[in-house]
Coordinates of C-alpha atoms and ligand atoms in Angstrom, one line a residue:
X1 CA 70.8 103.6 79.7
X2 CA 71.8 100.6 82.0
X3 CA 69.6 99.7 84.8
X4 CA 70.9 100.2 88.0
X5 CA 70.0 96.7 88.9
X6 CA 71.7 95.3 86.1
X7 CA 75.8 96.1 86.7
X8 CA 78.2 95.0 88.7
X9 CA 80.0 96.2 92.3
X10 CA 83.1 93.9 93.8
X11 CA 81.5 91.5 95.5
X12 CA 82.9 88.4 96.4
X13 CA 82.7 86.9 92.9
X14 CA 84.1 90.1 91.0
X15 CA 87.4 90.1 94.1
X16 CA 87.5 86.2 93.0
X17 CA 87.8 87.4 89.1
X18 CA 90.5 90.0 90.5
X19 CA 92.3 86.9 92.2
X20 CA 92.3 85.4 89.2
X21 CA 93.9 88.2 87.3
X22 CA 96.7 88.6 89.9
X23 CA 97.9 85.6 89.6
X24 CA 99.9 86.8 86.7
X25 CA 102.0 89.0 89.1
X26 CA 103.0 85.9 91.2
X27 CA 106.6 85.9 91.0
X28 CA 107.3 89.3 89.6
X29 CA 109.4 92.0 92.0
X30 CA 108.1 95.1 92.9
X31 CA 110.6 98.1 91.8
X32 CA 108.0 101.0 92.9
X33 CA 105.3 101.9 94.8
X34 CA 103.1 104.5 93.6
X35 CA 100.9 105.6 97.0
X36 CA 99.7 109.1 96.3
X37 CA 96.6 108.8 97.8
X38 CA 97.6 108.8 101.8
X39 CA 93.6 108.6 102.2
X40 CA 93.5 105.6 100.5
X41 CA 95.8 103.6 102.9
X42 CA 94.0 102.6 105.7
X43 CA 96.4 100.3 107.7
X44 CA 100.1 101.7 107.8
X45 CA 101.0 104.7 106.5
X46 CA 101.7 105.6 103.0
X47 CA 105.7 105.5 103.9
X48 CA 105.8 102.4 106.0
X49 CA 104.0 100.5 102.9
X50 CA 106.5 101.6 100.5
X51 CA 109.5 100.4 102.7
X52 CA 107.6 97.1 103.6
X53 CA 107.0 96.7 99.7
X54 CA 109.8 97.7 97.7
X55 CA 112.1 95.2 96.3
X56 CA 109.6 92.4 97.6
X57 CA 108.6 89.7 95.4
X58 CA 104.9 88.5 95.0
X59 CA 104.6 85.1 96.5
X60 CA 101.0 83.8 96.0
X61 CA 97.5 85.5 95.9
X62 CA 94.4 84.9 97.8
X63 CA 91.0 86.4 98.5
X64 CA 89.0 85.6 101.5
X65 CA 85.5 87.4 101.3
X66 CA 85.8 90.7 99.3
X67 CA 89.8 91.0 100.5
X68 CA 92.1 90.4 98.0
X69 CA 95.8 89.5 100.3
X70 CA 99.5 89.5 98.5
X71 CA 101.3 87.7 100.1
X72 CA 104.9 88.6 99.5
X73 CA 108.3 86.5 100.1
X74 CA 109.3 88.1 103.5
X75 CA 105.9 87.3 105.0
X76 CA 104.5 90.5 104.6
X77 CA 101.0 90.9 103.7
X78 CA 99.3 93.7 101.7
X79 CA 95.1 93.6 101.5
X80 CA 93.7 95.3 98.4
X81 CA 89.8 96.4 99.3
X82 CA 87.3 97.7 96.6
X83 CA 84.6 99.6 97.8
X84 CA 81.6 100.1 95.7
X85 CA 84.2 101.5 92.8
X86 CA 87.1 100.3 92.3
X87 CA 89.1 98.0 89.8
X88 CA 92.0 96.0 89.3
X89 CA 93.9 97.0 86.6
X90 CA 97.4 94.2 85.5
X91 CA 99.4 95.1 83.1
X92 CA 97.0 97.8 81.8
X93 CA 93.8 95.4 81.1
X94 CA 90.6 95.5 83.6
X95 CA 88.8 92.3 84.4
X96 CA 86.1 93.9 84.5
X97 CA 85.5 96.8 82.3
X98 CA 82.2 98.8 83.8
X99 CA 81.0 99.4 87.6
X100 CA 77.9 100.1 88.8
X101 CA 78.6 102.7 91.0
X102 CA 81.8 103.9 88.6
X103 CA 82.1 105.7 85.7
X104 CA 82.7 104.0 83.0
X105 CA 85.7 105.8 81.3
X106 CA 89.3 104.9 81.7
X107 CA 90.7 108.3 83.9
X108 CA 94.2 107.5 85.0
X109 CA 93.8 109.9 87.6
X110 CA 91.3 107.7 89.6
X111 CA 94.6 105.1 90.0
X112 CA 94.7 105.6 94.2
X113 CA 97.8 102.7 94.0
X114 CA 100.2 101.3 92.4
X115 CA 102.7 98.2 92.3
X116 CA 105.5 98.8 89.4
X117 CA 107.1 96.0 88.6
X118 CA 111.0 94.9 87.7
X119 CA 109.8 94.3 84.1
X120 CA 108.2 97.1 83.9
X121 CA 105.0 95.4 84.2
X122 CA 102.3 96.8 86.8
X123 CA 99.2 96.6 89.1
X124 CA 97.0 99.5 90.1
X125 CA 93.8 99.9 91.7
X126 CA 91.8 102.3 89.6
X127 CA 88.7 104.0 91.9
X128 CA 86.7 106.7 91.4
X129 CA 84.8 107.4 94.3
X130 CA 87.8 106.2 96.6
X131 CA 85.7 103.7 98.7
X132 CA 88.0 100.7 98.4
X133 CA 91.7 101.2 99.8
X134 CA 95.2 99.1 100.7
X135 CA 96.0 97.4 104.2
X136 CA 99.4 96.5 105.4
X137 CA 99.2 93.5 106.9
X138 CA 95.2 92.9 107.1
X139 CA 93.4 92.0 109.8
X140 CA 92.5 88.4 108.3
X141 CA 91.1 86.7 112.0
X142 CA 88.2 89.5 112.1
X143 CA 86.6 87.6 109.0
X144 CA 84.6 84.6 109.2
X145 CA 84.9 81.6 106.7
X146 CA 84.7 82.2 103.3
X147 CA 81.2 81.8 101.8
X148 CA 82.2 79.8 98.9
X149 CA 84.0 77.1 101.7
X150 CA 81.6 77.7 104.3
X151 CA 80.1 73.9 105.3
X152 CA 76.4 73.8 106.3
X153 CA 77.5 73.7 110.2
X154 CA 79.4 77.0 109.2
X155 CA 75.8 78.6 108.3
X156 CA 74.7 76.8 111.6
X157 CA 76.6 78.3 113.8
X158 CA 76.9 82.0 111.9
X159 CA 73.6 82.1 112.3
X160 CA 72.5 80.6 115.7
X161 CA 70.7 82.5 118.6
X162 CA 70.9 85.7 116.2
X163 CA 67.6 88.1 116.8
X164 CA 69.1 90.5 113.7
X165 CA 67.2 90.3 110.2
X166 CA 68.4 87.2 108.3
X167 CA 70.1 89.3 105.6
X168 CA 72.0 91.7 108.1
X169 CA 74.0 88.3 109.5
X170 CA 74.2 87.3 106.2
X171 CA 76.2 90.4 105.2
X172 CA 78.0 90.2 108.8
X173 CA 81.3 89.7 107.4
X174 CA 82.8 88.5 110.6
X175 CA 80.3 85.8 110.7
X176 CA 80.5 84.6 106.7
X177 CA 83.1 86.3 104.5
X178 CA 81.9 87.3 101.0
X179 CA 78.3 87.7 101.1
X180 CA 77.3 91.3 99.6
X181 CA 74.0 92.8 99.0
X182 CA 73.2 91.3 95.5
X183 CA 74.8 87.8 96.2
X184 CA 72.6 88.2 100.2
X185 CA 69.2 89.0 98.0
X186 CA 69.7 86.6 95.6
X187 CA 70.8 83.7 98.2
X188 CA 67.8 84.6 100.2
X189 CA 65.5 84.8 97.0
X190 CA 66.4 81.0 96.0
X191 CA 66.5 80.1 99.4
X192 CA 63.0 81.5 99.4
X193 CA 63.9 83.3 103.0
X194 CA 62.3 86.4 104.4
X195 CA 65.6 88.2 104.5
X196 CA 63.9 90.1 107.6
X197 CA 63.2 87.0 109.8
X198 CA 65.4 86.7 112.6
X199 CA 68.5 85.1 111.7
X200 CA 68.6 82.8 114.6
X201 CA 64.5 81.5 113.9
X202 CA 65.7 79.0 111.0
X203 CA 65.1 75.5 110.9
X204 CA 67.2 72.4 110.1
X205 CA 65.6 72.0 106.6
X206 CA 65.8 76.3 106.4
X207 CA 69.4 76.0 107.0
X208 CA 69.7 73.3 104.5
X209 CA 67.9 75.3 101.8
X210 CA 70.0 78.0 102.4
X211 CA 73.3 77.0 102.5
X212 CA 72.6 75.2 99.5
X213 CA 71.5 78.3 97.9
X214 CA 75.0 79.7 99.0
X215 CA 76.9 77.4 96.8
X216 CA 74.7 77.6 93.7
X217 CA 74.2 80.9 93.5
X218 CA 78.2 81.6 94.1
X219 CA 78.9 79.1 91.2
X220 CA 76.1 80.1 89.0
X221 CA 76.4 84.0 88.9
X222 CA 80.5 83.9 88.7
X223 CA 79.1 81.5 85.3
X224 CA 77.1 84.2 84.3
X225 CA 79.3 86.8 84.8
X226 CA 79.2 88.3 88.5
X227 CA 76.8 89.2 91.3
X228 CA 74.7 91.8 89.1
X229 CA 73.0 88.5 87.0
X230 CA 70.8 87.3 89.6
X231 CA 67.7 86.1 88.8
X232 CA 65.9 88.4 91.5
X233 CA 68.1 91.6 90.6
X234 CA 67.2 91.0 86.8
X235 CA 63.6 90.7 87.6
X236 CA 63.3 93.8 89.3
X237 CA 65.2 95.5 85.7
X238 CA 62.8 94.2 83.6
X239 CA 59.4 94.1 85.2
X240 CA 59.6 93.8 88.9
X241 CA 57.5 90.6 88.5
X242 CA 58.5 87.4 90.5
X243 CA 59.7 84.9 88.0
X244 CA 58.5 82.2 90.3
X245 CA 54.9 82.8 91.0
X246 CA 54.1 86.8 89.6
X247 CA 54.0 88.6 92.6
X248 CA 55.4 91.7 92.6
X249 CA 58.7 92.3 93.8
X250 CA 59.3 94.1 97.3
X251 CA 61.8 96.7 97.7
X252 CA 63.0 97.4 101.9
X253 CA 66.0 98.4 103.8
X254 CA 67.0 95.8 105.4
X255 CA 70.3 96.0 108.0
X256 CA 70.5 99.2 106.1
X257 CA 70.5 98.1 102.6
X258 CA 68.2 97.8 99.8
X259 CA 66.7 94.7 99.4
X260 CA 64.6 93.3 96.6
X261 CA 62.3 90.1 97.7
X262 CA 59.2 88.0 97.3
X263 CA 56.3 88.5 99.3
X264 CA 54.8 85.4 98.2
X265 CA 57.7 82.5 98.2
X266 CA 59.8 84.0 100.7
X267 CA 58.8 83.6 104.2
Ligands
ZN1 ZN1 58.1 84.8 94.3

């Protein structure tokens, strides 16, 4: 049985992987749109999509936070969002073959959207539990710098004169773009940050420590294979024992998520 600490849900680093993937589609046409899930479009309708889609070609791919953005050769913008479940499927092949939150079988019923290319190539978003969904034209100015760019005076001033739980504005994603609940837990954890101190309380060599902990734990988890890995989450799978110092791991809600910490090295 897998734990349920120990596999992966899109966060920034498994959208990144998805970015990644995409890229193959750069330059392809689209010939169809498959939108039978009207639910599952949550900016424009199913129809106005389709029109604004068809017979567009893919210009370039970007992700900023846990939005992945086509950008097509009109200037048209579709957002692909994940949710808790879903998957990008090119050409057939998954990046990433088994979700947390997902069953793990392949049910082409679960495909919520669809781009079918000229070559008769394709991209589809494969989701179970329908939490992700398609934007036309995304609202890209409600998100706040990407974590993997933000600068330490980012973290400053996403942070400052904030009385919320540290972890709440780090999962704020207007403030910083990306964060999730395993990345925000394991930032925190290496940080070695009560994730329920008030955001705004840091100090200068806090904020260092943490927006160090940003970069390293973005470039070290996508290494080991996306934001499941970290070293807090995998504690808490094997024996809920602080690799640091022994202590027993806590488990809270925290800006109404679950949160695994230190009681001893995070304060
Ligand atoms: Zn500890």
């Amino acid at each position: 049985m897998v734990s349920p600490y120990a596999a992966p849900v899109p966060e920034m680093l498994e959208v990144e992987t998805y970015r990644r993937q995409a890229e193959a589609v750069v330059g392809r046409t689209v010939a169809h749109v498959d939108a039978p899930d009207t639910w599952y479009v949550k900016r424009g309708s199913s129809e106005e999509v389709v029109a604004a889609v068809t017979r567009r070609t893919i210009d370039g791919v970007r992700r900023i936070g846990k939005l992945l953005v086509l950008d097509l050769d009109d200037g048209t913008r579709l957002g692909l969002r994940f949710g808790m479940s879903g998957r990008l499927l090119v050409d057939g092949g998954a990046a990433i073959d088994r979700l947390r939150y997902a069953s793990g079988r392949n049910n082409p019923a679960w495909d919520r959207f669809a781009l079918r290319f000229t070559d008769g190539s394709d991209l589809r978003i494969r989701d179970p539990r329908r939490l992700g969904g398609v934007e036309l034209e995304p609202d890209e100015g409600h998100l706040g710098v990407d974590a993997q760019q933000a600068t330490l005076r980012d973290v400053e001033v996403a942070l400052r004169g904030s009385r919320a739980p540290l972890k709440a504005r780090l999962l704020d994603q207007a403030r910083i773009a990306g964060v999730g609940n395993l990345l925000a837990d394991e930032i925190l954890f290496r940080a070695g940050l009560d994730p329920a101190r008030p955001a705004g309380g840091l100090t200068p060599t806090e904020l260092r420590r943490l927006h160090r902990a940003i970069g390293r734990v973005i470039v070290q988890l996508t290494a080991r294979g996306g934001s499941h890995t970290g070293d807090a989450r995998q504690a808490m799978a094997l024996d809920g024992l602080c690799p640091r110092d022994g202590a027993a791991l806590q488990v809270r809600r925290i800006g109404g998520r679950t949160t695994v910490s230190c009681p001893v090295h995070q304060a």
